[in-house]
Coordinates of C-alpha atoms and ligand atoms in Angstrom, one line a residue:
M1492 CA 28.1 25.1 -35.0
D1493 CA 29.7 26.4 -31.9
L1494 CA 28.2 24.0 -29.4
K1495 CA 29.9 25.5 -26.4
K1496 CA 28.4 28.8 -27.2
L1497 CA 25.0 27.2 -27.8
A1498 CA 25.1 25.3 -24.5
S1499 CA 25.9 28.5 -22.5
T1500 CA 23.2 30.4 -24.4
L1501 CA 20.6 27.8 -23.6
I1502 CA 21.8 27.1 -20.1
P1503 CA 23.5 30.3 -18.9
D1504 CA 23.6 29.3 -15.2
D1505 CA 27.0 30.3 -13.9
N1506 CA 26.7 28.4 -10.7
L1507 CA 27.2 25.0 -12.4
L1508 CA 30.2 23.0 -11.3
P1509 CA 32.5 21.0 -13.6
L1510 CA 31.1 17.5 -13.9
E1511 CA 33.9 15.9 -12.0
E1512 CA 32.9 18.0 -9.0
Y1513 CA 29.5 16.3 -8.9
E1514 CA 31.2 12.9 -9.0
K1515 CA 33.3 14.0 -6.1
A1516 CA 30.3 15.2 -4.2
Y1517 CA 28.6 11.9 -4.4
P1518 CA 31.4 9.3 -3.7
E1519 CA 30.8 5.6 -4.0
R1520 CA 29.0 4.2 -0.9
Q1521 CA 31.2 2.2 1.4
L1522 CA 29.1 -1.0 1.6
E1523 CA 29.9 -4.7 1.8
K1524 CA 30.1 -6.6 -1.5
G1525 CA 26.6 -7.6 -2.6
A1526 CA 24.9 -4.9 -0.6
E1527 CA 22.0 -3.4 -2.6
V1528 CA 21.0 0.2 -2.6
T1529 CA 17.3 0.5 -3.4
R1530 CA 14.9 3.4 -3.3
L1531 CA 11.3 4.4 -3.3
A1532 CA 10.8 7.4 -5.6
P1533 CA 7.2 8.5 -5.4
S1534 CA 5.7 11.7 -6.7
P1535 CA 4.2 13.7 -3.8
T1536 CA 0.6 13.4 -4.9
G1537 CA -0.7 12.4 -1.5
F1538 CA -2.0 9.1 -2.9
I1539 CA 0.1 6.2 -1.6
H1540 CA -1.2 2.9 -2.8
L1541 CA -0.8 -0.8 -2.2
G1542 CA 1.6 -1.0 -5.2
N1543 CA 3.9 1.4 -3.5
L1544 CA 3.9 -0.7 -0.4
Y1545 CA 4.4 -3.8 -2.5
S1546 CA 7.5 -2.3 -4.1
A1547 CA 8.7 -0.7 -1.0
L1548 CA 8.6 -4.0 0.9
A1549 CA 10.6 -5.6 -1.8
D1550 CA 13.1 -2.7 -1.8
E1551 CA 13.3 -2.7 2.0
R1552 CA 13.8 -6.5 2.3
I1553 CA 16.4 -6.6 -0.4
A1554 CA 18.4 -3.7 1.0
H1555 CA 18.2 -4.9 4.5
T1556 CA 19.0 -8.5 3.8
T1557 CA 22.1 -7.6 1.8
G1558 CA 23.5 -5.0 4.2
G1559 CA 22.5 -2.2 1.9
I1560 CA 20.5 1.0 2.0
F1561 CA 16.9 1.8 1.3
Y1562 CA 16.2 5.5 0.7
L1563 CA 13.3 7.9 -0.1
R1564 CA 13.6 10.2 -3.0
I1565 CA 10.7 12.6 -3.9
E1566 CA 10.0 13.0 -7.6
D1567 CA 8.4 16.4 -7.5
T1568 CA 9.2 17.6 -11.0
D1569 CA 5.5 17.9 -11.7
L1570 CA 4.3 20.7 -9.4
K1571 CA 0.7 20.3 -10.6
R1572 CA 0.5 17.0 -8.8
K1573 CA 2.0 18.1 -5.5
V1574 CA 0.0 17.8 -2.4
D1575 CA 1.0 19.4 1.0
G1576 CA 2.0 16.8 3.6
A1577 CA 2.3 14.0 1.0
V1578 CA 5.9 13.2 1.9
E1579 CA 5.1 12.8 5.6
S1580 CA 2.1 10.7 4.6
V1581 CA 4.3 8.3 2.6
I1582 CA 6.7 8.0 5.6
R1583 CA 3.9 7.5 8.1
S1584 CA 1.9 5.1 5.9
L1585 CA 4.9 2.9 5.4
D1586 CA 6.0 3.1 9.0
Y1587 CA 2.6 1.8 10.0
F1588 CA 3.5 -1.3 8.0
G1589 CA 7.0 -1.5 9.6
V1590 CA 8.7 -0.4 6.4
N1591 CA 11.4 2.2 7.3
F1592 CA 13.9 4.2 5.3
D1593 CA 17.6 4.5 6.1
E1594 CA 18.0 7.8 4.5
G1595 CA 16.2 10.3 2.3
A1596 CA 13.6 13.1 2.2
E1597 CA 12.4 14.0 5.7
I1598 CA 14.3 11.1 7.2
D1599 CA 16.4 12.1 10.2
S1600 CA 19.6 10.2 9.5
P1601 CA 23.3 10.7 9.5
L1602 CA 23.4 8.8 6.2
N1603 CA 21.7 11.6 4.3
K1604 CA 24.8 12.4 2.3
Y1605 CA 23.4 11.9 -1.2
G1606 CA 20.7 14.6 -1.2
P1607 CA 19.0 16.8 -1.7
Y1608 CA 16.3 14.1 -2.0
Y1609 CA 13.8 16.3 -3.6
Q1610 CA 14.3 16.6 -7.3
R1611 CA 13.3 20.2 -7.5
Q1612 CA 16.3 21.0 -5.3
R1613 CA 18.6 19.3 -7.6
A1614 CA 18.0 21.5 -10.6
S1615 CA 21.7 22.6 -11.1
I1616 CA 23.0 19.0 -11.4
Y1617 CA 20.5 18.2 -14.2
R1618 CA 21.3 21.5 -15.9
A1619 CA 25.0 20.8 -15.8
Y1620 CA 24.6 17.5 -17.4
A1621 CA 22.1 18.8 -20.0
K1622 CA 24.6 21.5 -20.8
D1623 CA 27.3 18.9 -21.3
L1624 CA 25.2 16.9 -23.6
I1625 CA 24.5 20.0 -25.7
E1626 CA 28.2 20.7 -25.9
R1627 CA 28.8 17.2 -27.0
G1628 CA 26.2 17.5 -29.7
L1629 CA 24.0 14.9 -27.9
A1630 CA 21.2 17.3 -27.0
Y1631 CA 19.5 20.2 -28.7
P1632 CA 16.8 22.8 -28.2
C1633 CA 13.4 22.2 -29.6
F1634 CA 11.0 25.0 -30.2
C1635 CA 8.0 23.0 -31.4
T1636 CA 4.7 24.2 -29.9
E1637 CA 2.0 22.0 -28.3
D1638 CA -0.1 22.4 -31.5
E1639 CA 2.8 21.4 -33.8
L1640 CA 3.4 18.3 -31.7
N1641 CA -0.2 17.4 -31.7
A1642 CA -0.4 17.7 -35.5
V1643 CA 2.6 15.4 -35.8
R1644 CA 1.0 12.9 -33.5
E1645 CA -2.2 13.0 -35.5
E1646 CA -0.3 12.4 -38.7
Q1647 CA 1.6 9.5 -37.2
T1648 CA -1.6 8.0 -35.9
N1649 CA -3.3 8.3 -39.3
N1650 CA -0.3 6.7 -41.0
K1651 CA -0.2 3.9 -38.3
E1652 CA 3.3 4.9 -37.4
I1653 CA 5.0 5.0 -34.0
T1654 CA 4.2 8.3 -32.4
G1655 CA 6.8 10.6 -31.0
Y1656 CA 9.7 12.8 -31.9
Y1657 CA 12.1 10.9 -34.0
G1658 CA 13.6 10.6 -37.5
K1659 CA 12.0 12.9 -40.0
Y1660 CA 9.5 14.0 -37.4
A1661 CA 12.2 15.5 -35.2
K1662 CA 11.9 18.9 -36.8
C1663 CA 14.2 20.8 -34.6
R1664 CA 17.0 18.2 -34.6
N1665 CA 18.7 19.7 -37.6
L1666 CA 18.0 23.4 -37.2
S1667 CA 20.8 25.6 -38.3
E1668 CA 22.7 27.9 -36.0
E1669 CA 20.9 30.8 -37.6
Q1670 CA 17.5 29.3 -37.1
I1671 CA 18.2 28.5 -33.4
Y1672 CA 19.4 32.0 -32.6
A1673 CA 16.6 33.5 -34.5
N1674 CA 14.1 31.5 -32.5
L1675 CA 15.8 32.5 -29.3
K1676 CA 15.8 36.1 -30.3
A1677 CA 12.1 35.9 -31.0
G1678 CA 11.7 34.7 -27.4
K1679 CA 10.3 31.3 -28.4
P1680 CA 10.1 28.9 -25.4
F1681 CA 12.1 25.7 -25.9
V1682 CA 12.8 22.4 -24.3
I1683 CA 16.0 20.4 -24.5
R1684 CA 15.8 17.1 -26.3
L1685 CA 18.2 14.2 -26.4
K1686 CA 19.7 13.7 -29.8
S1687 CA 19.1 10.0 -29.9
Q1688 CA 21.9 8.0 -31.4
G1689 CA 19.8 4.8 -31.5
D1690 CA 18.3 2.8 -34.3
T1691 CA 15.1 0.8 -34.0
S1692 CA 16.5 -1.9 -36.2
N1693 CA 18.8 -2.9 -33.3
K1694 CA 17.5 -5.1 -30.6
I1695 CA 19.0 -5.2 -27.1
T1696 CA 18.6 -8.1 -24.7
F1697 CA 18.4 -7.0 -21.3
R1698 CA 18.2 -9.0 -18.0
D1699 CA 15.5 -7.8 -15.7
A1700 CA 16.0 -8.9 -12.1
I1701 CA 12.3 -9.9 -11.9
K1702 CA 11.1 -10.7 -15.4
G1703 CA 14.3 -12.3 -16.7
D1704 CA 15.6 -11.7 -20.2
I1705 CA 13.7 -9.1 -22.1
T1706 CA 14.5 -8.0 -25.7
V1707 CA 13.8 -4.4 -26.4
T1708 CA 14.2 -2.2 -29.4
E1709 CA 16.9 0.5 -29.3
N1710 CA 15.5 4.0 -28.6
D1711 CA 15.4 6.5 -31.4
Q1712 CA 13.1 9.0 -29.8
D1713 CA 14.5 12.4 -29.1
V1714 CA 12.9 12.6 -25.7
V1715 CA 12.7 15.8 -23.7
I1716 CA 15.3 15.9 -21.0
L1717 CA 14.7 19.4 -19.7
K1718 CA 11.3 21.0 -19.9
S1719 CA 10.8 24.7 -20.8
D1720 CA 10.9 25.7 -17.2
G1721 CA 14.3 24.0 -16.9
I1722 CA 13.0 21.1 -14.8
P1723 CA 14.0 17.6 -15.9
T1724 CA 11.7 14.9 -17.1
Y1725 CA 11.4 11.7 -15.2
H1726 CA 13.8 10.0 -17.7
F1727 CA 16.6 12.4 -17.2
A1728 CA 16.2 12.8 -13.5
H1729 CA 16.0 9.0 -13.0
A1730 CA 19.4 8.5 -14.8
I1731 CA 21.1 11.3 -13.0
D1732 CA 19.7 10.6 -9.5
D1733 CA 20.1 6.9 -9.5
H1734 CA 23.7 7.4 -10.7
F1735 CA 24.6 9.9 -8.1
M1736 CA 22.7 8.3 -5.3
H1737 CA 24.4 5.0 -6.2
T1738 CA 21.3 3.0 -6.6
T1739 CA 22.3 -0.5 -7.5
L1740 CA 18.8 -1.9 -8.1
V1741 CA 15.8 0.0 -9.4
I1742 CA 12.6 -1.7 -8.5
R1743 CA 9.6 0.0 -10.2
G1744 CA 6.3 -0.8 -11.8
E1745 CA 6.2 -2.6 -15.1
E1746 CA 4.5 0.5 -16.7
W1747 CA 8.1 1.8 -17.0
L1748 CA 9.3 -1.1 -19.1
S1749 CA 8.3 0.6 -22.3
S1750 CA 10.6 3.6 -21.5
L1751 CA 13.5 1.3 -20.6
P1752 CA 15.2 1.8 -24.1
I1753 CA 15.3 5.6 -23.4
H1754 CA 16.9 4.9 -20.0
L1755 CA 19.4 2.5 -21.5
E1756 CA 20.4 5.2 -24.0
L1757 CA 20.5 8.0 -21.4
F1758 CA 22.9 6.0 -19.1
K1759 CA 25.1 5.3 -22.1
V1760 CA 25.4 8.9 -23.3
L1761 CA 25.9 10.2 -19.8
G1762 CA 28.6 7.7 -19.3
F1763 CA 27.0 6.2 -16.2
Q1764 CA 27.0 2.6 -15.2
L1765 CA 23.6 1.1 -15.6
P1766 CA 21.9 -0.1 -12.4
K1767 CA 20.0 -3.4 -12.2
Y1768 CA 16.3 -3.1 -12.9
G1769 CA 13.4 -5.1 -11.6
H1770 CA 10.0 -4.3 -13.0
T1771 CA 7.2 -5.4 -10.7
C1772 CA 4.0 -6.8 -12.1
S1773 CA 0.8 -5.0 -11.6
L1774 CA -1.6 -5.9 -8.8
M1775 CA -4.7 -7.5 -10.3
K1776 CA -8.0 -8.6 -8.9
V1777 CA -10.8 -10.8 -10.1
D1778 CA -13.9 -8.7 -10.7
N1779 CA -17.0 -10.5 -11.8
G1780 CA -14.9 -13.3 -13.1
V1781 CA -12.6 -11.0 -15.0
K1782 CA -9.0 -10.4 -14.0
R1783 CA -8.1 -6.7 -14.1
K1784 CA -5.6 -4.2 -12.7
L1785 CA -6.5 -2.6 -9.4
S1786 CA -7.8 0.8 -10.2
K1787 CA -7.7 4.0 -8.1
R1788 CA -11.2 4.9 -9.2
K1789 CA -12.9 1.6 -8.7
D1790 CA -11.1 -0.1 -5.8
P1791 CA -10.8 1.6 -2.4
E1792 CA -8.5 -1.2 -1.3
L1793 CA -5.8 0.2 -3.6
S1794 CA -5.2 3.1 -1.3
L1795 CA -2.9 2.4 1.7
D1796 CA -5.1 4.7 3.8
Y1797 CA -7.9 2.2 3.4
Y1798 CA -6.0 -0.5 5.4
R1799 CA -5.3 2.0 8.2
S1800 CA -8.8 3.4 8.4
A1801 CA -10.4 -0.1 8.1
G1802 CA -8.1 -1.2 10.9
Y1803 CA -6.2 -4.0 9.2
Y1804 CA -3.5 -5.5 11.4
P1805 CA -0.4 -4.1 9.7
K1806 CA 1.6 -7.3 10.1
A1807 CA -1.2 -9.2 8.4
V1808 CA -1.0 -6.9 5.4
V1809 CA 2.7 -7.2 5.2
K1810 CA 2.6 -11.0 5.5
Y1811 CA -0.1 -11.1 2.9
L1812 CA 2.1 -9.0 0.5
M1813 CA 5.0 -11.3 1.3
T1814 CA 2.9 -14.2 0.0
I1815 CA 2.4 -12.5 -3.3
L1816 CA 5.9 -11.1 -3.5
N1817 CA 7.8 -14.4 -2.9
S1818 CA 6.1 -17.6 -3.9
N1819 CA 7.9 -19.6 -1.3
F1820 CA 7.0 -17.4 1.7
E1821 CA 3.9 -19.3 2.6
E1822 CA 5.7 -22.6 2.8
W1823 CA 8.4 -21.0 4.9
E1824 CA 5.8 -19.5 7.2
R1825 CA 4.1 -22.9 7.7
K1826 CA 7.4 -24.3 8.7
N1827 CA 8.3 -21.3 10.9
P1828 CA 5.0 -20.2 12.4
Q1829 CA 6.7 -18.3 15.2
A1830 CA 9.4 -16.6 13.2
D1831 CA 9.4 -12.9 12.2
Y1832 CA 8.8 -12.4 8.5
R1833 CA 12.1 -10.5 8.5
D1834 CA 13.9 -13.8 9.0
F1835 CA 12.6 -15.1 5.7
K1836 CA 15.3 -15.1 3.0
F1837 CA 13.7 -12.7 0.5
S1838 CA 14.7 -13.3 -3.1
I1839 CA 14.1 -11.0 -6.0
G1840 CA 14.3 -14.0 -8.3
K1841 CA 11.2 -15.5 -6.7
M1842 CA 9.1 -12.4 -7.4
G1843 CA 6.1 -13.0 -9.8
K1844 CA 6.8 -12.2 -13.5
S1845 CA 3.3 -11.3 -14.4
G1846 CA 0.0 -10.0 -12.8
A1847 CA 0.0 -10.6 -9.0
L1848 CA -3.5 -11.5 -7.9
F1849 CA -4.7 -9.5 -5.0
D1850 CA -7.3 -11.5 -3.0
I1851 CA -8.9 -9.6 -0.2
D1852 CA -10.5 -12.8 1.2
K1853 CA -7.0 -14.3 1.7
L1854 CA -5.9 -11.1 3.4
N1855 CA -8.9 -11.3 5.7
D1856 CA -8.0 -14.9 6.6
I1857 CA -4.4 -13.9 7.3
S1858 CA -5.6 -11.0 9.3
K1859 CA -7.9 -13.1 11.5
A1860 CA -5.2 -15.6 12.0
E1861 CA -2.6 -13.0 13.0
L1862 CA -5.1 -11.3 15.4
S1863 CA -5.9 -14.6 17.0
T1864 CA -2.3 -14.9 18.2
L1865 CA -2.6 -11.8 20.4
S1866 CA -3.5 -11.7 24.1
A1867 CA -6.6 -9.8 25.2
E1868 CA -4.4 -6.9 26.3
Q1869 CA -2.5 -6.8 22.9
T1870 CA -5.9 -7.0 21.1
Y1871 CA -7.1 -4.1 23.3
D1872 CA -4.0 -2.0 22.5
F1873 CA -4.5 -2.6 18.8
L1874 CA -8.2 -1.8 18.7
N1875 CA -7.7 1.1 21.0
G1876 CA -5.1 2.5 18.7
W1877 CA -7.6 2.4 15.8
V1878 CA -10.4 3.8 18.0
R1879 CA -8.2 6.8 19.0
E1880 CA -7.6 7.6 15.3
F1881 CA -10.7 6.5 13.5
G1882 CA -13.3 5.6 16.1
T1883 CA -16.4 7.6 17.1
D1884 CA -16.6 9.6 20.4
K1885 CA -18.6 6.8 21.8
D1886 CA -16.0 4.3 20.9
R1887 CA -13.4 6.4 22.7
Q1888 CA -15.6 6.5 25.8
H1889 CA -16.1 2.8 25.7
F1890 CA -12.4 2.1 25.3
A1891 CA -11.6 4.3 28.2
D1892 CA -12.7 1.4 30.4
G1893 CA -9.9 -1.0 29.5
Q1894 CA -10.8 -3.7 32.1
Y1895 CA -14.4 -4.0 30.8
I1896 CA -13.1 -4.3 27.1
I1897 CA -10.5 -6.9 28.1
K1898 CA -13.2 -9.0 29.7
I1899 CA -15.3 -8.8 26.5
L1900 CA -12.2 -9.6 24.4
N1901 CA -11.4 -12.6 26.5
L1902 CA -14.9 -13.9 25.8
I1903 CA -15.2 -13.1 22.1
C1904 CA -11.8 -14.3 21.2
G1905 CA -12.2 -17.4 23.3
I1906 CA -9.0 -16.6 25.2
G1907 CA -8.3 -19.2 27.8
G1908 CA -11.2 -21.3 26.5
K1909 CA -11.1 -24.6 24.6
K1910 CA -10.9 -23.0 21.3
R1911 CA -9.4 -19.7 20.3
R1912 CA -11.8 -17.9 18.0
K1913 CA -10.8 -16.1 14.9
D1914 CA -13.8 -13.7 14.5
I1915 CA -12.0 -10.3 14.4
V1916 CA -10.9 -9.5 10.9
R1917 CA -9.8 -6.0 11.5
A1918 CA -10.1 -3.2 14.1
E1919 CA -13.2 -1.6 12.6
S1920 CA -15.3 -4.7 12.5
G1921 CA -13.9 -5.9 15.9
V1922 CA -15.0 -2.6 17.5
R1923 CA -18.4 -2.9 16.0
M1924 CA -18.7 -6.5 17.1
I1925 CA -18.7 -5.4 20.7
D1926 CA -21.1 -2.5 20.4
Y1927 CA -23.9 -4.5 22.0
F1928 CA -22.0 -4.5 25.3
F1929 CA -22.7 -0.8 25.7
D1930 CA -26.2 0.6 26.1
D1931 CA -25.5 3.6 23.9
T1932 CA -24.6 1.5 21.0
F1933 CA -26.9 -1.4 21.7
T1934 CA -29.3 -1.7 18.7
P1935 CA -31.3 -4.8 19.2
D1936 CA -33.2 -6.7 16.5
Y1937 CA -35.9 -8.5 18.5
C1938 CA -36.2 -11.2 15.9
Y1939 CA -38.1 -13.8 18.1
R1940 CA -39.5 -16.9 16.5
F1941 CA -42.1 -17.4 19.2
D1942 CA -45.3 -15.6 20.1
K1943 CA -45.4 -12.7 22.4
A1944 CA -46.9 -14.6 25.4
T1945 CA -44.2 -17.3 25.2
V1946 CA -41.4 -14.7 24.9
N1947 CA -42.6 -12.7 27.8
S1948 CA -43.2 -15.7 30.0
V1949 CA -39.7 -17.1 29.3
I1950 CA -38.1 -13.7 30.0
D1951 CA -40.1 -13.1 33.2
G1952 CA -39.4 -16.6 34.4
F1953 CA -35.7 -16.3 33.9
A1954 CA -35.4 -12.7 35.2
A1955 CA -37.1 -13.9 38.5
V1956 CA -34.4 -16.5 39.1
Y1957 CA -31.3 -14.9 37.6
D1958 CA -28.4 -14.8 40.0
E1959 CA -25.1 -13.3 38.9
A1960 CA -23.2 -15.7 41.2
D1961 CA -24.4 -18.8 39.3
D1962 CA -21.7 -20.7 37.5
N1963 CA -22.3 -21.9 34.0
S1964 CA -24.0 -25.1 35.0
A1965 CA -26.3 -23.5 37.6
W1966 CA -27.2 -20.9 35.1
F1967 CA -28.0 -23.6 32.5
A1968 CA -30.1 -25.6 35.0
K1969 CA -32.3 -22.5 35.4
V1970 CA -32.7 -22.1 31.7
K1971 CA -33.8 -25.8 31.5
R1972 CA -36.3 -25.2 34.3
I1973 CA -37.8 -22.2 32.5
A1974 CA -37.9 -24.4 29.3
A1975 CA -39.9 -27.1 31.1
Q1976 CA -42.2 -24.6 32.7
N1977 CA -43.0 -23.1 29.3
G1978 CA -43.7 -26.2 27.3
F1979 CA -40.2 -26.6 25.8
A1980 CA -38.1 -29.8 26.1
A1981 CA -35.4 -29.3 28.8
E1982 CA -33.3 -32.0 27.2
M1983 CA -32.4 -31.9 23.5
S1984 CA -32.7 -35.7 23.3
D1985 CA -36.3 -35.6 24.4
Y1986 CA -37.0 -33.0 21.8
K1987 CA -35.4 -35.0 19.1
T1988 CA -37.4 -38.1 20.0
A1989 CA -40.8 -36.4 20.0
P1990 CA -40.7 -32.8 18.7
E1991 CA -44.4 -32.8 18.4
N1992 CA -44.8 -32.9 22.2
Y1993 CA -43.0 -29.5 22.6
K1994 CA -43.0 -25.9 21.5
G1995 CA -39.3 -26.3 21.0
S1996 CA -36.2 -27.1 22.9
V1997 CA -34.0 -25.6 25.6
A1998 CA -31.9 -24.1 22.7
D1999 CA -34.9 -22.1 21.6
V2000 CA -35.4 -20.8 25.1
A2001 CA -31.8 -19.8 25.3
E2002 CA -32.3 -18.0 22.0
I2003 CA -35.1 -15.9 23.3
L2004 CA -33.0 -14.9 26.3
R2005 CA -30.0 -14.2 23.9
I2006 CA -32.1 -12.0 21.7
A2007 CA -33.4 -10.0 24.6
V2008 CA -29.9 -9.5 26.1
T2009 CA -27.7 -9.2 23.1
G2010 CA -30.2 -8.2 20.4
M2011 CA -29.0 -11.0 18.2
P2012 CA -29.8 -14.7 17.8
N2013 CA -26.1 -15.6 17.9
S2014 CA -23.6 -14.5 20.5
P2015 CA -20.7 -15.9 22.5
D2016 CA -21.6 -17.8 25.7
L2017 CA -24.7 -16.1 27.1
C2018 CA -24.0 -16.8 30.7
T2019 CA -20.6 -15.0 30.4
V2020 CA -22.2 -12.2 28.4
M2021 CA -24.6 -11.6 31.3
G2022 CA -21.8 -11.8 33.8
I2023 CA -19.9 -9.1 31.9
L2024 CA -22.9 -6.8 31.5
G2025 CA -23.7 -7.2 35.2
K2026 CA -27.0 -7.9 37.0
D2027 CA -28.6 -4.5 36.6
R2028 CA -28.0 -4.2 32.9
T2029 CA -28.9 -7.8 32.3
L2030 CA -32.3 -7.4 34.0
A2031 CA -32.9 -4.1 32.3
R2032 CA -32.3 -5.7 28.9
L2033 CA -34.5 -8.7 29.7
S2034 CA -37.3 -6.4 30.7
A2035 CA -36.8 -4.2 27.6
G2036 CA -36.8 -7.3 25.5
K2037 CA -40.3 -8.2 26.3
R2038 CA -42.9 -7.7 23.6
Ligands
LIG672 N1 8.1 8.7 -9.7 C1 8.0 7.4 -10.4 C2 6.6 6.9 -10.0 O1 6.1 7.2 -9.0 C3 9.0 6.5 -9.9 C4 9.3 5.4 -10.8 C5 10.7 4.8 -10.3 O2 10.7 4.2 -9.2 O3 11.7 5.0 -10.9 O4 6.1 6.0 -10.7

């Protein structure tokens, strides 16, 4: 068969360059020895998830600790899944977590010399290489219809055979020249398939940078390399792009491990040097005692947007991911509590080989601890950033008074006090936690444990003597006095010795006042809360709190 003629009939493009020209257009990168070139290669579906951040963080750390490059390539070969603004959203989401690209799609960088970084814009290079494979008898046109392929799949499934296009099932592999041209003449659509040279009785041992040695079976599937619209499949584009963009290390999800034999063969027939691969394990969670993969449908916490909209402190999410990425990170952190996580020596060899357990409670603990290292002003800035993007109009009005919020934050975070509190988990809950300091979001639950007459008498008694200028001890002396006047023990010790002599203790009196003023039985130091609210508001609340 005249393969040259076949190649130019199937791929008639006359703008394709000789292959050496492509090699020249993408010269070796001039990097130090040991520098790793990594990439994130998402499809522009608009859904960016924790797994992407997990991989991206590993990619970014490895590239940047070895003096290499981390770039963004957009795998947009499947137009059906394309969502407008998805690329910007990937960049913005990762940037929120401090993960930045050196080059790539929509990245403003002088390093952008290996593009285009959108696969759809690289059509000619894929076509040139597919054409070359056809000329070399290593690829061929396949005219099988969807129905024919489904029928084959069904037959294979019934026979309990491996499904796919291979061996005797590869119907178009051995079409004669006449049959091919007759099909073309009849206008039948076709795809280009690899003519696999592999044999499944051969095993290949391959070293995965994360999982270690893995033995796989040689590929014998005649996979599609160019679809009928001339656009490459993932497999083909991966081999070509990672070759020309000089990726040295491909970090990707373990779901790609099963296609690895295809990639090994493609690199071989294309004559490209194989990059290193690291297949990351899936993120798992324990759900009702059962360990399972995080799912897009069931787990909102899989989406990266969730962390932004719930107001997680980005550094906490990154630190948490570092603890699951590298088993020795936590110990390093304990020894270097002040250090930036970027100073940690990230090692791909220490990445988990199987199912990384994602534990939101642990993330929450890290988040609380991280937030408790901030000053009131820094906490305000963080919460305010969230409020501006995700808060309500009321939140925005409240946060306009920075001084007032900072006073509240000093109190609720215990800043300057004996013990720094770790109550704020994330911005959303932090903002809700201070709602009661504003009348328009004050929603009291008057859950008093005493009768109406007692409640009202305690409140009236205290309101009559409240003085904003009182310090904590003067304030408390007044609460004690009100306690005694209303049949409560002013001293806890008295109450403990003879509880039957009292309605309750001074603590119960303070609780009545607390419920009236804050709407809750628990709050930070009540004297300070009253001071922040100011005399007028305190008195108004006391009065409204009467039953
Ligand atoms: N576009 C592929 C994905 O989103 C990329 C896999 C890879 O990193 O090679 O899963």
